[in-house]
């Protein structure tokens, strides 16, 4: 009815479910028996996103994939490696088709990020290290980088 009156449709989004799809943590220091006396961690975080349509109308799955590596600045040895795939099922209505892709890869990950951040913090603490509190991720920047990468790959 709003569309008939010329008004823009109301955007509605609900998180139907969220879950850990995959999780691994390797405490390399403990496995190798390395003395933790001379440890200066250098943390590297890689983030990948994926979104797909589900069989249910207006439902989409969005998955964030994090690969976190901590290496010792002193000797370059890996201290720990963590990988987590965290997903959410979203019910989305009222988003125009041309805006759906960026919506799914920017707004949905923003809503899931606090939960991933908590998992990473808990896992690093439970794995024998100080809790790692991830800095906020610029999902808009990631989206723009991916568009630029695809455009460059298309021109090559």
Short mmCIF file of C-alpha atoms in Angstrom, two decimals:
data_model
loop_
_atom_site.label_atom_id
_atom_site.label_comp_id
_atom_site.label_asym_id
_atom_site.label_seq_id
_atom_site.Cartn_x
_atom_site.Cartn_y
_atom_site.Cartn_z
CA UNK A 1 0.00 0.00 0.00
CA UNK A 2 2.89 2.39 0.72
CA UNK A 3 4.22 1.75 -2.80
CA UNK A 4 0.83 2.65 -4.30
CA UNK A 5 0.93 6.02 -2.52
CA UNK A 6 4.42 6.73 -3.87
CA UNK A 7 6.12 6.25 -0.49
CA UNK A 8 9.17 4.08 -0.18
CA UNK A 9 8.53 0.65 1.33
CA UNK A 10 9.47 0.12 4.96
CA UNK A 11 12.66 -1.90 5.42
CA UNK A 12 12.22 -4.77 7.86
CA UNK A 13 15.03 -6.96 9.07
CA UNK A 14 15.01 -9.63 11.77
CA UNK A 15 17.74 -11.97 12.89
CA UNK A 16 16.11 -15.39 12.73
CA UNK A 17 19.14 -17.30 14.03
CA UNK A 18 22.85 -16.91 14.61
CA UNK A 19 25.41 -19.65 15.10
CA UNK A 20 29.02 -20.76 15.01
CA UNK A 21 29.50 -22.68 11.78
CA UNK A 22 33.15 -23.56 12.40
CA UNK A 23 35.65 -22.77 15.15
CA UNK A 24 39.23 -23.77 15.79
CA UNK A 25 41.91 -22.50 18.14
CA UNK A 26 45.49 -23.73 18.21
CA UNK A 27 47.79 -22.66 21.03
CA UNK A 28 51.08 -23.22 19.21
CA UNK A 29 53.12 -21.98 22.18
CA UNK A 30 51.76 -24.75 24.38
CA UNK A 31 52.07 -27.42 21.69
CA UNK A 32 55.72 -26.56 21.01
CA UNK A 33 56.54 -25.96 24.66
CA UNK A 34 57.93 -22.50 23.93
CA UNK A 35 58.81 -20.31 26.91
CA UNK A 36 56.37 -17.40 26.99
CA UNK A 37 58.95 -15.08 28.64
CA UNK A 38 59.93 -13.21 25.46
CA UNK A 39 56.54 -12.74 23.85
CA UNK A 40 55.47 -9.67 21.92
CA UNK A 41 52.40 -10.61 19.88
CA UNK A 42 51.80 -9.30 16.38
CA UNK A 43 48.13 -9.95 15.60
CA UNK A 44 46.89 -10.32 12.01
CA UNK A 45 43.15 -10.49 11.33
CA UNK A 46 41.68 -11.51 7.98
CA UNK A 47 37.95 -11.11 7.38
CA UNK A 48 35.85 -12.60 4.58
CA UNK A 49 32.10 -12.33 4.08
CA UNK A 50 29.58 -14.46 2.26
CA UNK A 51 25.84 -14.08 1.72
CA UNK A 52 23.36 -16.39 0.07
CA UNK A 53 19.63 -16.66 -0.49
CA UNK A 54 17.81 -19.37 1.43
CA UNK A 55 14.88 -21.46 0.23
CA UNK A 56 12.50 -19.56 2.52
CA UNK A 57 11.20 -16.33 0.99
CA UNK A 58 12.99 -13.17 2.19
CA UNK A 59 15.59 -15.17 4.14
CA UNK A 60 19.34 -14.89 3.66
CA UNK A 61 22.35 -16.46 5.29
CA UNK A 62 25.30 -14.19 6.03
CA UNK A 63 28.60 -15.72 7.18
CA UNK A 64 31.62 -13.89 8.55
CA UNK A 65 34.92 -15.75 8.37
CA UNK A 66 37.79 -14.64 10.59
CA UNK A 67 41.34 -15.95 10.51
CA UNK A 68 43.42 -14.57 13.36
CA UNK A 69 47.12 -15.25 13.61
CA UNK A 70 49.37 -14.13 16.45
CA UNK A 71 53.11 -14.22 15.81
CA UNK A 72 55.88 -13.30 18.20
CA UNK A 73 57.58 -10.08 17.05
CA UNK A 74 60.82 -11.29 18.66
CA UNK A 75 61.33 -14.46 16.60
CA UNK A 76 58.40 -14.63 14.14
CA UNK A 77 57.10 -17.86 15.65
CA UNK A 78 53.35 -18.42 15.56
CA UNK A 79 51.81 -18.15 19.02
CA UNK A 80 48.23 -19.02 18.20
CA UNK A 81 45.94 -19.48 15.24
CA UNK A 82 42.18 -19.03 15.44
CA UNK A 83 39.55 -19.45 12.76
CA UNK A 84 35.88 -18.78 13.27
CA UNK A 85 33.00 -18.82 10.82
CA UNK A 86 29.97 -17.14 12.35
CA UNK A 87 26.65 -17.09 10.56
CA UNK A 88 23.29 -15.47 10.81
CA UNK A 89 19.96 -16.09 9.17
CA UNK A 90 18.20 -12.83 8.35
CA UNK A 91 14.65 -12.12 7.27
CA UNK A 92 14.86 -9.02 5.06
CA UNK A 93 11.98 -7.21 3.37
CA UNK A 94 11.62 -3.83 1.72
CA UNK A 95 15.19 -3.49 0.47
CA UNK A 96 15.30 -2.71 -3.27
CA UNK A 97 17.05 -5.43 -5.32
CA UNK A 98 19.92 -3.12 -6.32
CA UNK A 99 20.64 -2.39 -2.64
CA UNK A 100 20.20 -5.92 -1.29
CA UNK A 101 23.77 -7.12 -1.91
CA UNK A 102 25.44 -4.23 -0.03
CA UNK A 103 22.79 -4.45 2.69
CA UNK A 104 23.56 -8.12 3.28
CA UNK A 105 27.34 -7.63 3.30
CA UNK A 106 27.46 -4.39 5.31
CA UNK A 107 24.47 -4.08 7.64
CA UNK A 108 24.01 -7.75 8.53
CA UNK A 109 27.68 -8.29 9.50
CA UNK A 110 27.52 -5.14 11.65
CA UNK A 111 24.72 -6.72 13.64
CA UNK A 112 26.63 -9.99 14.10
CA UNK A 113 30.02 -8.43 14.92
CA UNK A 114 29.55 -7.95 18.70
CA UNK A 115 28.84 -11.67 19.06
CA UNK A 116 31.92 -12.66 17.05
CA UNK A 117 34.02 -10.23 19.06
CA UNK A 118 32.89 -11.88 22.29
CA UNK A 119 33.65 -15.38 20.95
CA UNK A 120 37.18 -14.30 19.92
CA UNK A 121 37.77 -12.69 23.31
CA UNK A 122 36.56 -15.76 25.21
CA UNK A 123 38.48 -18.24 23.03
CA UNK A 124 41.80 -16.41 23.30
CA UNK A 125 41.36 -16.11 27.07
CA UNK A 126 40.32 -19.76 27.43
CA UNK A 127 43.21 -20.73 25.15
CA UNK A 128 45.77 -19.32 27.59
CA UNK A 129 46.28 -15.78 26.26
CA UNK A 130 44.99 -12.38 27.29
CA UNK A 131 41.51 -11.77 25.81
CA UNK A 132 41.74 -10.38 22.27
CA UNK A 133 39.18 -7.63 21.74
CA UNK A 134 38.85 -7.17 18.00
CA UNK A 135 38.75 -3.60 16.73
CA UNK A 136 35.49 -2.75 14.98
CA UNK A 137 35.50 -3.91 11.36
CA UNK A 138 34.77 -1.40 8.60
CA UNK A 139 32.33 -3.54 6.63
CA UNK A 140 31.62 -0.70 4.19
CA UNK A 141 35.35 -0.44 3.47
CA UNK A 142 35.59 -4.21 2.99
CA UNK A 143 32.65 -4.10 0.59
CA UNK A 144 34.25 -1.29 -1.43
CA UNK A 145 37.59 -3.15 -1.54
CA UNK A 146 35.87 -6.27 -2.85
CA UNK A 147 34.04 -4.27 -5.54
CA UNK A 148 37.33 -2.67 -6.61
CA UNK A 149 39.08 -6.06 -6.64
CA UNK A 150 36.32 -7.56 -8.80
CA UNK A 151 36.39 -4.59 -11.17
CA UNK A 152 40.16 -4.90 -11.52
CA UNK A 153 39.92 -8.67 -12.06
CA UNK A 154 37.28 -8.04 -14.74
CA UNK A 155 39.58 -5.63 -16.56
CA UNK A 156 42.60 -7.92 -16.41
#
